[in-house]
Amino acid sequence: MMKGLWDRETVALMLLAAYMPLALFWLWFGGAEALSRLGFALLVLAVWHLVFMIARAQPPSFAALITALAVAMLAPQDLGAIRMLLGISFGVVMGELVFGGWGRNVVNPATVALSFLGFGFPGFAWPGFDDPVVWAAIPAALIGVATGVMPAAVLGGALVVGAGAVMLGVPLDAVLPAAGIVLVLLVVDPVTSASTTLGRWINGGLYAGLVVMFATGWTDAAPVQLAIAAALLTSLATPLLDEIAVTLWIAQRRRRHGRN
């Protein structure tokens, strides 16, 4: 990461500020249970960051607060301390810390942790969200886009595909609230989303397309569950999306200017 004002911790703090409306509304409506889930996630993440700081001189990051918020909000309910510990540990270690910390990771650690919990413990219910919490995702996204820490093209691609599906009559009413929160918390991560402009549009469109496909073909899946699955598959495909965008750009330049 470059030195100066715009280092990785500045970006992490600005992301955290953008998520404040969402976090505050969720804590308000979730009460003591939500606060305890967030506190436990923060404790586990702090321990692992301390371990890697001692073992590899790897500095901790404020991005751990964002990961804790995403896991606490989206993880299945009533998992218990041991299962949550396993899921968070797997997500932060295998999804972030082994790559050198936030800013170098390939997949969002919260996405990895939530996918691990969902596939590993399928019998537990996924959370739902009160309407004010869902609406709070909108100012979070607007703040993130306005400050430049959330890629607007990813949001735009998702909105275009999602709006198109709604206009075609696809029944998405039950899925849209959870899909919107997952989009803001996981998919628009500036580190793991696409880097090219075209890749970002495809990134958001792919996520929305997967949500639509799962919503119409995956029976008995909770909205949060299918949104997280869509986020995971989209994240894994992101490097390919950037490769496609770069290849198309090179081909366009060759047509205009010749091979040299």
GROMACS .gro file of N, CA, C and O in nm, residues 127-170:
model
  176
  127PRO      N    1  -3.036  -1.539   0.944
  127PRO     CA    2  -3.107  -1.424   1.003
  127PRO      C    3  -3.196  -1.353   0.903
  127PRO      O    4  -3.180  -1.364   0.781
  128GLY      N    5  -3.291  -1.278   0.957
  128GLY     CA    6  -3.371  -1.185   0.878
  128GLY      C    7  -3.344  -1.043   0.928
  128GLY      O    8  -3.278  -1.025   1.031
  129PHE      N    9  -3.395  -0.944   0.857
  129PHE     CA   10  -3.364  -0.806   0.892
  129PHE      C   11  -3.490  -0.722   0.894
  129PHE      O   12  -3.579  -0.736   0.808
  130ASP      N   13  -3.498  -0.632   0.993
  130ASP     CA   14  -3.607  -0.536   0.998
  130ASP      C   15  -3.593  -0.436   0.884
  130ASP      O   16  -3.482  -0.407   0.837
  131ASP      N   17  -3.705  -0.380   0.843
  131ASP     CA   18  -3.705  -0.288   0.729
  131ASP      C   19  -3.609  -0.170   0.748
  131ASP      O   20  -3.538  -0.132   0.653
  132PRO      N   21  -3.602  -0.105   0.867
  132PRO     CA   22  -3.508   0.006   0.881
  132PRO      C   23  -3.363  -0.035   0.859
  132PRO      O   24  -3.282   0.044   0.808
  133VAL      N   25  -3.329  -0.158   0.897
  133VAL     CA   26  -3.192  -0.205   0.875
  133VAL      C   27  -3.165  -0.220   0.726
  133VAL      O   28  -3.057  -0.183   0.676
  134VAL      N   29  -3.263  -0.271   0.654
  134VAL     CA   30  -3.249  -0.287   0.509
  134VAL      C   31  -3.231  -0.151   0.442
  134VAL      O   32  -3.143  -0.132   0.357
  135TRP      N   33  -3.314  -0.055   0.480
  135TRP     CA   34  -3.305   0.078   0.420
  135TRP      C   35  -3.174   0.146   0.455
  135TRP      O   36  -3.124   0.231   0.379
  136ALA      N   37  -3.116   0.113   0.570
  136ALA     CA   38  -2.989   0.174   0.611
  136ALA      C   39  -2.874   0.135   0.520
  136ALA      O   40  -2.770   0.202   0.520
  137ALA      N   41  -2.891   0.028   0.442
  137ALA     CA   42  -2.786  -0.010   0.348
  137ALA      C   43  -2.771   0.093   0.237
  137ALA      O   44  -2.664   0.105   0.176
  138ILE      N   45  -2.877   0.168   0.208
  138ILE     CA   46  -2.871   0.268   0.100
  138ILE      C   47  -2.779   0.384   0.135
  138ILE      O   48  -2.688   0.417   0.057
  139PRO      N   49  -2.795   0.450   0.252
  139PRO     CA   50  -2.698   0.555   0.285
  139PRO      C   51  -2.556   0.503   0.301
  139PRO      O   52  -2.460   0.574   0.271
  140ALA      N   53  -2.542   0.378   0.348
  140ALA     CA   54  -2.407   0.320   0.357
  140ALA      C   55  -2.342   0.312   0.220
  140ALA      O   56  -2.225   0.349   0.202
  141ALA      N   57  -2.419   0.267   0.120
  141ALA     CA   58  -2.366   0.259  -0.016
  141ALA      C   59  -2.337   0.398  -0.072
  141ALA      O   60  -2.235   0.419  -0.139
  142LEU      N   61  -2.426   0.493  -0.048
  142LEU     CA   62  -2.407   0.629  -0.100
  142LEU      C   63  -2.283   0.695  -0.039
  142LEU      O   64  -2.207   0.762  -0.110
  143ILE      N   65  -2.262   0.675   0.089
  143ILE     CA   66  -2.142   0.731   0.153
  143ILE      C   67  -2.017   0.665   0.096
  143ILE      O   68  -1.916   0.732   0.067
  144GLY      N   69  -2.022   0.534   0.079
  144GLY     CA   70  -1.907   0.463   0.023
  144GLY      C   71  -1.872   0.508  -0.117
  144GLY      O   72  -1.755   0.527  -0.152
  145VAL      N   73  -1.974   0.528  -0.201
  145VAL     CA   74  -1.951   0.575  -0.338
  145VAL      C   75  -1.901   0.719  -0.338
  145VAL      O   76  -1.809   0.756  -0.413
  146ALA      N   77  -1.961   0.804  -0.254
  146ALA     CA   78  -1.923   0.945  -0.250
  146ALA      C   79  -1.779   0.964  -0.205
  146ALA      O   80  -1.710   1.054  -0.253
  147THR      N   81  -1.733   0.880  -0.115
  147THR     CA   82  -1.595   0.891  -0.067
  147THR      C   83  -1.497   0.813  -0.153
  147THR      O   84  -1.376   0.820  -0.131
  148GLY      N   85  -1.547   0.737  -0.249
  148GLY     CA   86  -1.460   0.665  -0.341
  148GLY      C   87  -1.408   0.533  -0.292
  148GLY      O   88  -1.322   0.473  -0.357
  149VAL      N   89  -1.460   0.482  -0.179
  149VAL     CA   90  -1.409   0.356  -0.126
  149VAL      C   91  -1.494   0.237  -0.167
  149VAL      O   92  -1.457   0.123  -0.140
  150MET      N   93  -1.610   0.263  -0.228
  150MET     CA   94  -1.691   0.155  -0.285
  150MET      C   95  -1.703   0.179  -0.435
  150MET      O   96  -1.737   0.290  -0.477
  151PRO      N   97  -1.675   0.079  -0.517
  151PRO     CA   98  -1.683   0.097  -0.662
  151PRO      C   99  -1.827   0.113  -0.710
  151PRO      O  100  -1.909   0.020  -0.698
  152ALA      N  101  -1.858   0.230  -0.764
  152ALA     CA  102  -1.994   0.258  -0.808
  152ALA      C  103  -2.038   0.165  -0.920
  152ALA      O  104  -2.156   0.131  -0.931
  153ALA      N  105  -1.943   0.123  -1.005
  153ALA     CA  106  -1.979   0.038  -1.119
  153ALA      C  107  -2.031  -0.098  -1.074
  153ALA      O  108  -2.119  -0.156  -1.139
  154VAL      N  109  -1.978  -0.151  -0.963
  154VAL     CA  110  -2.028  -0.279  -0.912
  154VAL      C  111  -2.173  -0.264  -0.868
  154VAL      O  112  -2.259  -0.348  -0.900
  155LEU      N  113  -2.202  -0.157  -0.795
  155LEU     CA  114  -2.340  -0.131  -0.755
  155LEU      C  115  -2.429  -0.110  -0.877
  155LEU      O  116  -2.541  -0.161  -0.884
  156GLY      N  117  -2.376  -0.036  -0.975
  156GLY     CA  118  -2.454  -0.010  -1.095
  156GLY      C  119  -2.486  -0.136  -1.173
  156GLY      O  120  -2.599  -0.156  -1.219
  157GLY      N  121  -2.389  -0.224  -1.187
  157GLY     CA  122  -2.412  -0.349  -1.258
  157GLY      C  123  -2.516  -0.435  -1.190
  157GLY      O  124  -2.604  -0.495  -1.255
  158ALA      N  125  -2.510  -0.440  -1.056
  158ALA     CA  126  -2.609  -0.518  -0.981
  158ALA      C  127  -2.748  -0.458  -0.994
  158ALA      O  128  -2.848  -0.530  -1.010
  159LEU      N  129  -2.756  -0.325  -0.989
  159LEU     CA  130  -2.886  -0.259  -0.999
  159LEU      C  131  -2.948  -0.278  -1.137
  159LEU      O  132  -3.069  -0.299  -1.150
  160VAL      N  133  -2.865  -0.272  -1.242
  160VAL     CA  134  -2.917  -0.289  -1.377
  160VAL      C  135  -2.976  -0.428  -1.396
  160VAL      O  136  -3.089  -0.445  -1.444
  161VAL      N  137  -2.901  -0.530  -1.356
  161VAL     CA  138  -2.949  -0.668  -1.373
  161VAL      C  139  -3.068  -0.694  -1.281
  161VAL      O  140  -3.168  -0.757  -1.322
  162GLY      N  141  -3.061  -0.647  -1.157
  162GLY     CA  142  -3.172  -0.668  -1.065
  162GLY      C  143  -3.300  -0.600  -1.112
  162GLY      O  144  -3.409  -0.659  -1.107
  163ALA      N  145  -3.287  -0.475  -1.160
  163ALA     CA  146  -3.404  -0.403  -1.210
  163ALA      C  147  -3.461  -0.471  -1.334
  163ALA      O  148  -3.584  -0.480  -1.350
  164GLY      N  149  -3.373  -0.521  -1.419
  164GLY     CA  150  -3.421  -0.593  -1.537
  164GLY      C  151  -3.499  -0.718  -1.500
  164GLY      O  152  -3.602  -0.748  -1.562
  165ALA      N  153  -3.449  -0.791  -1.399
  165ALA     CA  154  -3.520  -0.912  -1.357
  165ALA      C  155  -3.657  -0.878  -1.298
  165ALA      O  156  -3.756  -0.948  -1.324
  166VAL      N  157  -3.665  -0.770  -1.221
  166VAL     CA  158  -3.793  -0.730  -1.163
  166VAL      C  159  -3.890  -0.688  -1.273
  166VAL      O  160  -4.010  -0.723  -1.270
  167MET      N  161  -3.842  -0.615  -1.374
  167MET     CA  162  -3.928  -0.574  -1.485
  167MET      C  163  -3.980  -0.693  -1.564
  167MET      O  164  -4.089  -0.689  -1.621
  168LEU      N  165  -3.902  -0.802  -1.567
  168LEU     CA  166  -3.945  -0.922  -1.638
  168LEU      C  167  -4.038  -1.009  -1.554
  168LEU      O  168  -4.084  -1.113  -1.600
  169GLY      N  169  -4.063  -0.967  -1.431
  169GLY     CA  170  -4.159  -1.037  -1.347
  169GLY      C  171  -4.100  -1.147  -1.261
  169GLY      O  172  -4.174  -1.228  -1.206
  170VAL      N  173  -3.967  -1.149  -1.245
  170VAL     CA  174  -3.905  -1.250  -1.158
  170VAL      C  175  -3.940  -1.217  -1.012
  170VAL      O  176  -3.921  -1.104  -0.968
   0.00000   0.00000   0.00000
